[in-house]
PDB file of C-alpha atoms and ligand atoms in Angstrom:
ATOM      1  CA  UNK A   1       6.863 240.333 161.457  1.00 61.00           C
ATOM      2  CA  UNK A   2       7.238 243.558 163.475  1.00 78.00           C
ATOM      3  CA  UNK A   3       8.609 243.636 167.023  1.00 83.00           C
ATOM      4  CA  UNK A   4       5.347 244.727 168.518  1.00 88.00           C
ATOM      5  CA  UNK A   5       2.981 242.910 166.268  1.00 95.00           C
ATOM      6  CA  UNK A   6       0.890 240.184 168.003  1.00 97.00           C
ATOM      7  CA  UNK A   7       2.204 236.661 168.036  1.00 98.00           C
ATOM      8  CA  UNK A   8      -1.091 235.134 167.012  1.00 98.00           C
ATOM      9  CA  UNK A   9      -3.678 236.088 164.529  1.00 97.00           C
ATOM     10  CA  UNK A  10      -6.508 237.994 166.058  1.00 97.00           C
ATOM     11  CA  UNK A  11     -10.034 236.406 166.282  1.00 97.00           C
ATOM     12  CA  UNK A  12     -13.247 237.586 164.969  1.00 97.00           C
ATOM     13  CA  UNK A  13     -15.546 239.449 167.457  1.00 98.00           C
ATOM     14  CA  UNK A  14     -16.747 236.892 170.060  1.00 98.00           C
ATOM     15  CA  UNK A  15     -20.389 236.409 168.798  1.00 98.00           C
ATOM     16  CA  UNK A  16     -18.770 235.034 165.594  1.00 98.00           C
ATOM     17  CA  UNK A  17     -16.448 232.644 167.470  1.00 98.00           C
ATOM     18  CA  UNK A  18     -17.146 229.166 168.588  1.00 98.00           C
ATOM     19  CA  UNK A  19     -15.135 227.924 171.450  1.00 98.00           C
ATOM     20  CA  UNK A  20     -14.745 224.473 173.072  1.00 99.00           C
ATOM     21  CA  UNK A  21     -13.546 224.883 176.796  1.00 99.00           C
ATOM     22  CA  UNK A  22     -12.413 221.566 178.348  1.00 98.00           C
ATOM     23  CA  UNK A  23     -12.345 221.600 181.982  1.00 98.00           C
ATOM     24  CA  UNK A  24     -15.384 223.971 182.456  1.00 98.00           C
ATOM     25  CA  UNK A  25     -17.383 222.401 185.319  1.00 98.00           C
ATOM     26  CA  UNK A  26     -15.608 224.714 188.158  1.00 98.00           C
ATOM     27  CA  UNK A  27     -12.591 226.702 188.479  1.00 98.00           C
ATOM     28  CA  UNK A  28     -10.773 228.794 185.902  1.00 98.00           C
ATOM     29  CA  UNK A  29     -12.401 226.906 182.916  1.00 98.00           C
ATOM     30  CA  UNK A  30     -16.109 227.479 184.311  1.00 98.00           C
ATOM     31  CA  UNK A  31     -15.459 231.126 184.970  1.00 98.00           C
ATOM     32  CA  UNK A  32     -13.804 231.489 181.342  1.00 99.00           C
ATOM     33  CA  UNK A  33     -16.589 229.761 179.772  1.00 98.00           C
ATOM     34  CA  UNK A  34     -19.023 231.938 181.452  1.00 98.00           C
ATOM     35  CA  UNK A  35     -17.324 235.008 180.509  1.00 98.00           C
ATOM     36  CA  UNK A  36     -17.352 233.742 176.812  1.00 98.00           C
ATOM     37  CA  UNK A  37     -20.776 233.299 176.874  1.00 98.00           C
ATOM     38  CA  UNK A  38     -21.512 236.806 178.389  1.00 98.00           C
ATOM     39  CA  UNK A  39     -19.336 238.081 175.444  1.00 98.00           C
ATOM     40  CA  UNK A  40     -21.391 236.370 173.090  1.00 98.00           C
ATOM     41  CA  UNK A  41     -19.487 233.625 171.870  1.00 98.00           C
ATOM     42  CA  UNK A  42     -20.864 229.987 171.288  1.00 98.00           C
ATOM     43  CA  UNK A  43     -19.351 227.783 173.975  1.00 98.00           C
ATOM     44  CA  UNK A  44     -19.106 223.896 174.188  1.00 98.00           C
ATOM     45  CA  UNK A  45     -18.432 223.155 177.552  1.00 98.00           C
ATOM     46  CA  UNK A  46     -16.666 219.795 178.959  1.00 98.00           C
ATOM     47  CA  UNK A  47     -15.648 218.027 182.011  1.00 98.00           C
ATOM     48  CA  UNK A  48     -16.782 214.928 183.543  1.00 98.00           C
ATOM     49  CA  UNK A  49     -19.397 216.282 185.956  1.00 98.00           C
ATOM     50  CA  UNK A  50     -22.615 216.924 183.834  1.00 98.00           C
ATOM     51  CA  UNK A  51     -24.582 218.519 186.588  1.00 98.00           C
ATOM     52  CA  UNK A  52     -22.172 221.050 187.055  1.00 98.00           C
ATOM     53  CA  UNK A  53     -21.704 221.752 183.295  1.00 98.00           C
ATOM     54  CA  UNK A  54     -25.378 222.347 183.404  1.00 98.00           C
ATOM     55  CA  UNK A  55     -25.247 224.966 186.103  1.00 98.00           C
ATOM     56  CA  UNK A  56     -22.243 226.774 184.309  1.00 98.00           C
ATOM     57  CA  UNK A  57     -24.303 226.888 181.014  1.00 98.00           C
ATOM     58  CA  UNK A  58     -27.399 228.142 183.141  1.00 98.00           C
ATOM     59  CA  UNK A  59     -29.725 227.538 180.342  1.00 97.00           C
ATOM     60  CA  UNK A  60     -27.790 229.696 177.780  1.00 98.00           C
ATOM     61  CA  UNK A  61     -28.822 228.423 174.297  1.00 98.00           C
ATOM     62  CA  UNK A  62     -25.403 229.290 173.110  1.00 98.00           C
ATOM     63  CA  UNK A  63     -23.842 226.723 175.478  1.00 98.00           C
ATOM     64  CA  UNK A  64     -23.300 223.133 174.276  1.00 98.00           C
ATOM     65  CA  UNK A  65     -22.812 220.589 177.002  1.00 98.00           C
ATOM     66  CA  UNK A  66     -20.426 217.702 176.154  1.00 98.00           C
ATOM     67  CA  UNK A  67     -19.507 215.781 179.108  1.00 98.00           C
ATOM     68  CA  UNK A  68     -16.225 213.752 179.010  1.00 98.00           C
ATOM     69  CA  UNK A  69     -13.168 212.512 180.465  1.00 98.00           C
ATOM     70  CA  UNK A  70     -10.305 214.071 178.561  1.00 97.00           C
ATOM     71  CA  UNK A  71      -8.006 211.273 179.319  1.00 97.00           C
ATOM     72  CA  UNK A  72     -10.317 209.014 177.200  1.00 96.00           C
ATOM     73  CA  UNK A  73      -9.576 209.328 173.597  1.00 94.00           C
ATOM     74  CA  UNK A  74     -13.017 208.044 172.551  1.00 95.00           C
ATOM     75  CA  UNK A  75     -14.715 210.586 174.618  1.00 96.00           C
ATOM     76  CA  UNK A  76     -12.835 213.338 173.300  1.00 98.00           C
ATOM     77  CA  UNK A  77     -13.286 212.003 169.422  1.00 97.00           C
ATOM     78  CA  UNK A  78     -16.930 211.890 170.184  1.00 98.00           C
ATOM     79  CA  UNK A  79     -17.401 215.394 171.614  1.00 98.00           C
ATOM     80  CA  UNK A  80     -15.296 216.823 168.850  1.00 98.00           C
ATOM     81  CA  UNK A  81     -17.298 215.194 166.082  1.00 98.00           C
ATOM     82  CA  UNK A  82     -20.540 216.161 167.871  1.00 98.00           C
ATOM     83  CA  UNK A  83     -19.515 219.807 168.303  1.00 98.00           C
ATOM     84  CA  UNK A  84     -18.401 220.214 164.627  1.00 98.00           C
ATOM     85  CA  UNK A  85     -21.538 218.751 163.246  1.00 98.00           C
ATOM     86  CA  UNK A  86     -23.615 221.120 165.471  1.00 98.00           C
ATOM     87  CA  UNK A  87     -21.890 224.225 164.707  1.00 98.00           C
ATOM     88  CA  UNK A  88     -20.085 223.380 161.343  1.00 97.00           C
ATOM     89  CA  UNK A  89     -16.507 223.954 162.784  1.00 98.00           C
ATOM     90  CA  UNK A  90     -14.911 225.268 165.865  1.00 98.00           C
ATOM     91  CA  UNK A  91     -12.615 228.236 166.110  1.00 98.00           C
ATOM     92  CA  UNK A  92     -10.920 227.913 169.462  1.00 98.00           C
ATOM     93  CA  UNK A  93     -10.105 224.887 171.680  1.00 98.00           C
ATOM     94  CA  UNK A  94      -9.295 225.901 175.275  1.00 98.00           C
ATOM     95  CA  UNK A  95      -7.686 222.946 177.192  1.00 99.00           C
ATOM     96  CA  UNK A  96      -7.958 224.082 180.736  1.00 98.00           C
ATOM     97  CA  UNK A  97      -8.610 220.879 182.702  1.00 98.00           C
ATOM     98  CA  UNK A  98      -5.761 219.879 185.040  1.00 98.00           C
ATOM     99  CA  UNK A  99      -5.212 218.534 188.490  1.00 98.00           C
ATOM    100  CA  UNK A 100      -2.845 219.048 191.259  1.00 96.00           C
ATOM    101  CA  UNK A 101      -1.351 217.012 194.141  1.00 95.00           C
ATOM    102  CA  UNK A 102       1.574 218.074 196.256  1.00 95.00           C
ATOM    103  CA  UNK A 103       4.501 215.676 196.189  1.00 96.00           C
ATOM    104  CA  UNK A 104       7.860 215.816 198.093  1.00 96.00           C
ATOM    105  CA  UNK A 105      10.654 213.646 197.068  1.00 97.00           C
ATOM    106  CA  UNK A 106      10.203 211.248 200.091  1.00 97.00           C
ATOM    107  CA  UNK A 107       6.323 211.001 198.930  1.00 97.00           C
ATOM    108  CA  UNK A 108       7.112 210.051 195.449  1.00 97.00           C
ATOM    109  CA  UNK A 109       5.560 206.721 194.134  1.00 96.00           C
ATOM    110  CA  UNK A 110       5.064 205.538 190.496  1.00 97.00           C
ATOM    111  CA  UNK A 111       1.431 205.401 190.751  1.00 97.00           C
ATOM    112  CA  UNK A 112       0.540 208.861 191.922  1.00 97.00           C
ATOM    113  CA  UNK A 113       3.127 210.258 189.622  1.00 98.00           C
ATOM    114  CA  UNK A 114       1.611 208.370 186.545  1.00 98.00           C
ATOM    115  CA  UNK A 115      -1.907 209.584 187.609  1.00 98.00           C
ATOM    116  CA  UNK A 116      -0.836 213.265 187.709  1.00 98.00           C
ATOM    117  CA  UNK A 117       0.899 212.952 184.367  1.00 98.00           C
ATOM    118  CA  UNK A 118      -1.909 211.188 182.666  1.00 98.00           C
ATOM    119  CA  UNK A 119      -4.312 214.227 183.506  1.00 98.00           C
ATOM    120  CA  UNK A 120      -1.899 217.036 183.271  1.00 98.00           C
ATOM    121  CA  UNK A 121       0.423 216.209 180.278  1.00 98.00           C
ATOM    122  CA  UNK A 122      -0.961 213.245 178.653  1.00 98.00           C
ATOM    123  CA  UNK A 123      -4.549 214.539 178.560  1.00 98.00           C
ATOM    124  CA  UNK A 124      -3.904 218.014 176.928  1.00 98.00           C
ATOM    125  CA  UNK A 125      -1.479 216.220 174.296  1.00 98.00           C
ATOM    126  CA  UNK A 126      -3.918 213.774 173.354  1.00 97.00           C
ATOM    127  CA  UNK A 127      -6.670 216.221 172.854  1.00 98.00           C
ATOM    128  CA  UNK A 128      -4.583 218.471 170.719  1.00 98.00           C
ATOM    129  CA  UNK A 129      -3.896 215.170 168.630  1.00 97.00           C
ATOM    130  CA  UNK A 130      -7.726 214.546 168.528  1.00 97.00           C
ATOM    131  CA  UNK A 131      -8.532 218.061 167.313  1.00 98.00           C
ATOM    132  CA  UNK A 132      -5.770 218.860 165.126  1.00 98.00           C
ATOM    133  CA  UNK A 133      -6.764 217.049 161.832  1.00 98.00           C
ATOM    134  CA  UNK A 134     -10.108 218.764 162.124  1.00 97.00           C
ATOM    135  CA  UNK A 135      -8.581 222.057 162.543  1.00 98.00           C
ATOM    136  CA  UNK A 136      -5.969 221.433 159.687  1.00 98.00           C
ATOM    137  CA  UNK A 137      -8.751 220.593 157.419  1.00 97.00           C
ATOM    138  CA  UNK A 138     -10.664 223.562 158.435  1.00 97.00           C
ATOM    139  CA  UNK A 139      -7.792 225.725 157.526  1.00 97.00           C
ATOM    140  CA  UNK A 140      -8.036 228.047 160.407  1.00 97.00           C
ATOM    141  CA  UNK A 141      -8.257 227.863 164.359  1.00 98.00           C
ATOM    142  CA  UNK A 142      -6.654 228.196 167.518  1.00 98.00           C
ATOM    143  CA  UNK A 143      -5.564 226.100 170.320  1.00 98.00           C
ATOM    144  CA  UNK A 144      -4.927 227.487 173.946  1.00 99.00           C
ATOM    145  CA  UNK A 145      -3.482 225.341 176.764  1.00 99.00           C
ATOM    146  CA  UNK A 146      -3.409 226.384 180.306  1.00 98.00           C
ATOM    147  CA  UNK A 147      -0.304 225.402 181.923  1.00 98.00           C
ATOM    148  CA  UNK A 148       1.193 227.071 185.079  1.00 98.00           C
ATOM    149  CA  UNK A 149       4.033 229.312 186.158  1.00 98.00           C
ATOM    150  CA  UNK A 150       4.960 226.151 188.151  1.00 98.00           C
ATOM    151  CA  UNK A 151       6.469 224.792 184.902  1.00 98.00           C
ATOM    152  CA  UNK A 152       8.962 227.623 184.920  1.00 98.00           C
ATOM    153  CA  UNK A 153      11.563 226.048 187.128  1.00 98.00           C
ATOM    154  CA  UNK A 154      11.666 223.409 189.997  1.00 98.00           C
ATOM    155  CA  UNK A 155       9.611 224.266 193.082  1.00 97.00           C
ATOM    156  CA  UNK A 156       9.040 222.416 196.532  1.00 95.00           C
ATOM    157  CA  UNK A 157       6.036 220.320 196.884  1.00 95.00           C
ATOM    158  CA  UNK A 158       5.547 220.359 192.912  1.00 96.00           C
ATOM    159  CA  UNK A 159       7.686 217.480 192.222  1.00 97.00           C
ATOM    160  CA  UNK A 160       5.428 215.862 189.382  1.00 98.00           C
ATOM    161  CA  UNK A 161       2.965 218.953 189.077  1.00 98.00           C
ATOM    162  CA  UNK A 162       5.908 221.004 188.087  1.00 98.00           C
ATOM    163  CA  UNK A 163       7.238 218.550 185.713  1.00 98.00           C
ATOM    164  CA  UNK A 164       3.798 218.020 183.993  1.00 98.00           C
ATOM    165  CA  UNK A 165       3.479 221.796 183.578  1.00 98.00           C
ATOM    166  CA  UNK A 166       7.094 222.311 182.251  1.00 98.00           C
ATOM    167  CA  UNK A 167       6.422 219.540 179.885  1.00 98.00           C
ATOM    168  CA  UNK A 168       3.299 221.423 178.545  1.00 98.00           C
ATOM    169  CA  UNK A 169       4.985 224.634 178.159  1.00 98.00           C
ATOM    170  CA  UNK A 170       7.513 223.005 175.960  1.00 98.00           C
ATOM    171  CA  UNK A 171       4.966 221.071 174.172  1.00 98.00           C
ATOM    172  CA  UNK A 172       2.834 224.256 173.483  1.00 99.00           C
ATOM    173  CA  UNK A 173       5.976 226.238 172.534  1.00 98.00           C
ATOM    174  CA  UNK A 174       6.550 223.716 169.848  1.00 98.00           C
ATOM    175  CA  UNK A 175       2.984 223.558 168.727  1.00 98.00           C
ATOM    176  CA  UNK A 176       3.447 227.261 168.183  1.00 98.00           C
ATOM    177  CA  UNK A 177       6.568 226.885 166.065  1.00 98.00           C
ATOM    178  CA  UNK A 178       4.679 224.276 163.955  1.00 98.00           C
ATOM    179  CA  UNK A 179       1.289 225.945 163.667  1.00 98.00           C
ATOM    180  CA  UNK A 180       1.779 229.634 163.521  1.00 98.00           C
ATOM    181  CA  UNK A 181       3.489 229.757 160.010  1.00 98.00           C
ATOM    182  CA  UNK A 182       0.530 227.994 158.684  1.00 97.00           C
ATOM    183  CA  UNK A 183      -1.910 230.763 160.178  1.00 98.00           C
ATOM    184  CA  UNK A 184      -3.081 228.723 163.384  1.00 98.00           C
ATOM    185  CA  UNK A 185      -3.364 230.510 166.790  1.00 98.00           C
ATOM    186  CA  UNK A 186      -1.672 228.923 169.777  1.00 98.00           C
ATOM    187  CA  UNK A 187      -1.947 230.309 173.357  1.00 99.00           C
ATOM    188  CA  UNK A 188       0.099 229.502 176.246  1.00 99.00           C
ATOM    189  CA  UNK A 189      -1.753 230.289 179.526  1.00 99.00           C
ATOM    190  CA  UNK A 190       0.252 230.380 182.789  1.00 98.00           C
ATOM    191  CA  UNK A 191      -1.594 231.460 185.676  1.00 98.00           C
ATOM    192  CA  UNK A 192       0.006 232.309 189.040  1.00 98.00           C
ATOM    193  CA  UNK A 193      -2.370 231.466 192.076  1.00 98.00           C
ATOM    194  CA  UNK A 194      -6.041 231.478 191.496  1.00 98.00           C
ATOM    195  CA  UNK A 195      -8.676 230.620 194.153  1.00 97.00           C
ATOM    196  CA  UNK A 196     -10.391 227.686 192.906  1.00 97.00           C
ATOM    197  CA  UNK A 197     -11.294 224.153 194.095  1.00 95.00           C
ATOM    198  CA  UNK A 198      -7.783 223.004 193.175  1.00 95.00           C
ATOM    199  CA  UNK A 199      -5.928 225.636 195.351  1.00 95.00           C
ATOM    200  CA  UNK A 200      -8.427 225.401 198.332  1.00 94.00           C
ATOM    201  CA  UNK A 201      -6.443 222.547 199.755  1.00 88.00           C
ATOM    202  CA  UNK A 202      -3.060 224.628 199.858  1.00 89.00           C
ATOM    203  CA  UNK A 203      -1.892 225.170 203.509  1.00 87.00           C
ATOM    204  CA  UNK A 204       0.588 227.870 202.538  1.00 88.00           C
ATOM    205  CA  UNK A 205       0.135 231.404 201.994  1.00 88.00           C
ATOM    206  CA  UNK A 206      -0.429 231.888 198.233  1.00 93.00           C
ATOM    207  CA  UNK A 207       0.976 235.197 196.900  1.00 94.00           C
ATOM    208  CA  UNK A 208      -0.995 237.604 194.784  1.00 96.00           C
ATOM    209  CA  UNK A 209      -3.999 235.249 194.729  1.00 97.00           C
ATOM    210  CA  UNK A 210      -6.720 236.254 192.271  1.00 98.00           C
ATOM    211  CA  UNK A 211     -10.211 234.919 191.643  1.00 98.00           C
ATOM    212  CA  UNK A 212     -11.346 232.531 188.854  1.00 98.00           C
ATOM    213  CA  UNK A 213     -13.306 235.573 187.328  1.00 98.00           C
ATOM    214  CA  UNK A 214     -10.291 237.744 187.176  1.00 98.00           C
ATOM    215  CA  UNK A 215      -8.223 234.769 185.701  1.00 98.00           C
ATOM    216  CA  UNK A 216     -10.799 234.389 183.094  1.00 98.00           C
ATOM    217  CA  UNK A 217     -10.920 238.193 182.248  1.00 98.00           C
ATOM    218  CA  UNK A 218      -6.877 237.877 181.813  1.00 98.00           C
ATOM    219  CA  UNK A 219      -7.321 234.866 179.650  1.00 98.00           C
ATOM    220  CA  UNK A 220      -9.799 236.490 177.367  1.00 98.00           C
ATOM    221  CA  UNK A 221      -7.965 239.972 177.447  1.00 98.00           C
ATOM    222  CA  UNK A 222      -4.679 238.031 176.286  1.00 98.00           C
ATOM    223  CA  UNK A 223      -6.525 236.038 173.552  1.00 98.00           C
ATOM    224  CA  UNK A 224      -8.108 239.277 172.325  1.00 98.00           C
ATOM    225  CA  UNK A 225      -4.474 240.863 172.074  1.00 98.00           C
ATOM    226  CA  UNK A 226      -3.193 238.054 170.144  1.00 98.00           C
ATOM    227  CA  UNK A 227      -0.509 236.989 172.858  1.00 98.00           C
ATOM    228  CA  UNK A 228       1.301 233.877 172.858  1.00 98.00           C
ATOM    229  CA  UNK A 229       1.960 233.594 176.618  1.00 98.00           C
ATOM    230  CA  UNK A 230      -0.989 234.771 178.686  1.00 98.00           C
ATOM    231  CA  UNK A 231       0.579 235.374 182.085  1.00 98.00           C
ATOM    232  CA  UNK A 232      -1.092 236.609 185.207  1.00 98.00           C
ATOM    233  CA  UNK A 233      -1.261 238.452 187.648  1.00 98.00           C
ATOM    234  CA  UNK A 234       1.600 240.357 186.255  1.00 98.00           C
ATOM    235  CA  UNK A 235       3.093 241.444 189.735  1.00 97.00           C
ATOM    236  CA  UNK A 236       3.548 237.939 190.465  1.00 98.00           C
ATOM    237  CA  UNK A 237       4.612 236.556 187.034  1.00 98.00           C
ATOM    238  CA  UNK A 238       7.289 239.064 186.592  1.00 97.00           C
ATOM    239  CA  UNK A 239       8.816 237.999 189.825  1.00 97.00           C
ATOM    240  CA  UNK A 240       8.853 234.615 188.465  1.00 97.00           C
ATOM    241  CA  UNK A 241      10.257 235.560 185.083  1.00 98.00           C
ATOM    242  CA  UNK A 242      13.340 237.268 186.804  1.00 97.00           C
ATOM    243  CA  UNK A 243      13.752 234.135 189.000  1.00 97.00           C
ATOM    244  CA  UNK A 244      13.879 232.088 185.641  1.00 97.00           C
ATOM    245  CA  UNK A 245      16.850 234.109 184.812  1.00 97.00           C
ATOM    246  CA  UNK A 246      18.997 233.357 187.821  1.00 98.00           C
ATOM    247  CA  UNK A 247      21.855 230.876 188.108  1.00 98.00           C
ATOM    248  CA  UNK A 248      21.047 227.736 190.053  1.00 98.00           C
ATOM    249  CA  UNK A 249      23.052 228.851 193.169  1.00 98.00           C
ATOM    250  CA  UNK A 250      20.985 232.116 193.329  1.00 98.00           C
ATOM    251  CA  UNK A 251      17.649 230.400 192.182  1.00 98.00           C
ATOM    252  CA  UNK A 252      17.751 227.764 194.803  1.00 98.00           C
ATOM    253  CA  UNK A 253      18.632 230.327 197.535  1.00 98.00           C
ATOM    254  CA  UNK A 254      15.833 232.759 196.589  1.00 97.00           C
ATOM    255  CA  UNK A 255      13.328 230.003 196.331  1.00 97.00           C
ATOM    256  CA  UNK A 256      14.155 228.475 200.078  1.00 97.00           C
ATOM    257  CA  UNK A 257      13.950 232.135 201.320  1.00 96.00           C
ATOM    258  CA  UNK A 258      10.741 232.787 199.767  1.00 94.00           C
ATOM    259  CA  UNK A 259       8.945 229.276 200.723  1.00 93.00           C
ATOM    260  CA  UNK A 260      10.964 228.464 203.936  1.00 92.00           C
ATOM    261  CA  UNK A 261      11.370 224.790 202.601  1.00 91.00           C
TER     262      UNK A 261
HETATM  263  N1  LIG B   1      -5.718 227.160 190.531  1.00 71.42           N
HETATM  264  C1  LIG B   1      -4.548 227.908 190.416  1.00 71.42           C
HETATM  265  O1  LIG B   1      -3.902 228.408 191.239  1.00 71.42           O
HETATM  266  C2  LIG B   1      -3.680 227.571 189.183  1.00 71.42           C
HETATM  267  C3  LIG B   1      -2.513 228.166 188.775  1.00 71.42           C
HETATM  268  C4  LIG B   1      -1.830 227.922 187.616  1.00 71.42           C
HETATM  269  C5  LIG B   1      -2.461 226.831 186.797  1.00 71.42           C
HETATM  270  N2  LIG B   1      -3.621 226.092 186.961  1.00 71.42           N
HETATM  271  C6  LIG B   1      -4.042 225.322 185.938  1.00 71.42           C
HETATM  272  O2  LIG B   1      -5.240 225.846 185.729  1.00 71.42           O
HETATM  273  C7  LIG B   1      -6.071 224.739 185.125  1.00 71.42           C
HETATM  274  C8  LIG B   1      -7.570 224.697 185.853  1.00 71.42           C
HETATM  275  O3  LIG B   1      -7.286 224.831 187.323  1.00 71.42           O
HETATM  276  P1  LIG B   1      -8.289 225.191 188.221  1.00 71.42           P
HETATM  277  O4  LIG B   1      -7.586 225.765 189.460  1.00 71.42           O
HETATM  278  O5  LIG B   1      -9.498 225.741 187.719  1.00 71.42           O
HETATM  279  O6  LIG B   1      -8.641 223.484 188.764  1.00 71.42           O
HETATM  280  P2  LIG B   1     -10.024 222.955 189.424  1.00 71.42           P
HETATM  281  O7  LIG B   1     -10.860 224.011 190.003  1.00 71.42           O
HETATM  282  O8  LIG B   1      -9.618 221.591 189.990  1.00 71.42           O
HETATM  283  O9  LIG B   1     -10.976 222.751 187.926  1.00 71.42           O
HETATM  284  C9  LIG B   1     -10.451 221.757 187.066  1.00 71.42           C
HETATM  285  C10 LIG B   1     -11.375 221.546 185.949  1.00 71.42           C
HETATM  286  O10 LIG B   1     -10.751 220.288 185.143  1.00 71.42           O
HETATM  287  C11 LIG B   1     -11.764 219.299 185.004  1.00 71.42           C
HETATM  288  N3  LIG B   1     -11.151 218.007 184.864  1.00 71.42           N
HETATM  289  C12 LIG B   1     -10.458 217.455 185.513  1.00 71.42           C
HETATM  290  N4  LIG B   1      -9.772 216.189 185.254  1.00 71.42           N
HETATM  291  C13 LIG B   1     -10.521 216.022 184.156  1.00 71.42           C
HETATM  292  C14 LIG B   1     -10.706 215.084 183.199  1.00 71.42           C
HETATM  293  N5  LIG B   1      -9.945 213.817 183.237  1.00 71.42           N
HETATM  294  N6  LIG B   1     -11.425 215.088 182.105  1.00 71.42           N
HETATM  295  C15 LIG B   1     -12.186 216.316 181.857  1.00 71.42           C
HETATM  296  N7  LIG B   1     -12.154 217.216 182.898  1.00 71.42           N
HETATM  297  C16 LIG B   1     -11.382 217.324 183.818  1.00 71.42           C
HETATM  298  C17 LIG B   1     -12.653 219.399 186.463  1.00 71.42           C
HETATM  299  O11 LIG B   1     -13.909 219.019 186.013  1.00 71.42           O
HETATM  300  P3  LIG B   1     -14.484 217.485 186.409  1.00 71.42           P
HETATM  301  O12 LIG B   1     -14.040 217.175 187.729  1.00 71.42           O
HETATM  302  O13 LIG B   1     -15.940 217.918 186.588  1.00 71.42           O
HETATM  303  O14 LIG B   1     -13.969 216.634 185.325  1.00 71.42           O
HETATM  304  C18 LIG B   1     -12.672 220.781 186.460  1.00 71.42           C
HETATM  305  O15 LIG B   1     -13.600 221.396 185.487  1.00 71.42           O
HETATM  306  C19 LIG B   1      -5.389 223.433 185.651  1.00 71.42           C
HETATM  307  O16 LIG B   1      -4.812 222.846 184.540  1.00 71.42           O
HETATM  308  C20 LIG B   1      -4.384 223.991 186.579  1.00 71.42           C
HETATM  309  O17 LIG B   1      -3.208 223.051 186.608  1.00 71.42           O
HETATM  310  C21 LIG B   1      -4.346 226.652 188.307  1.00 71.42           C
END
């Protein structure tokens, strides 16, 4: 493979692509689903809130509404079967769903940690486990997983959130190593701060905050380029990638200075 060749196979033009977006009732997933519909793709949209999914679809005949709780294996299996039955296959599964809760060391309790890991780590892994046999049988397809730059290294207030996202980054890297030689696409999507219901409750200044529509455009452009890691906004993620290289002494000092925590 050439040094500048895309790490993932390029998809067909959007009007020929069937996409399943999980976590599409609001926030980044909803914006991505709407942008994909505008681009002409067929888009199955899933999350728990059926009314919100209907609003996202806005009556578009290329939208397929498949409500589910992605932490429930039977929900995911039933939706996957229905989507493939209606479309005869699926080319791209985008796992966007996730949640957030600030936790500091002195607030840590097992029940809250389990709940966060269930949605942010076990949910995506179980979903991949559910869809992979079908994709492998199809012989082509791609999976995109939304993690976060919060998974790069430890950050204050992200005691479990960061761990879930670091786990998801590692999982997605390993998925790529296994699936890329077989011709499947795997995308690791690492957003910086995006204005959505998830970040609405943040009390701190969020540097380089972008809109959900901007995030959706970044995700779609990254997939079109065949990138492995789709990270944005670059002005912010470049800084974090640099911090990732620092030895701990310098990294911890830089984080304390930047956050005041
Ligand atoms: N916003 C940011 O700054 C930011 C930054 C980095 C990474 N991320 C990541 O990007 C992803 C999307 O974030 P967001 O800001 O758009 O979040 P959001 O506004 O809270 O939206 C989350 C979406 O996930 C769905 N969801 C949550 N739990 C679910 C479940 N158990 N089953 C099915 N769907 C579920 C929600 O729908 P229902 O409630 O209807 O189920 C909603 O559609 C998350 O993985 C998040 O960690 C966000």
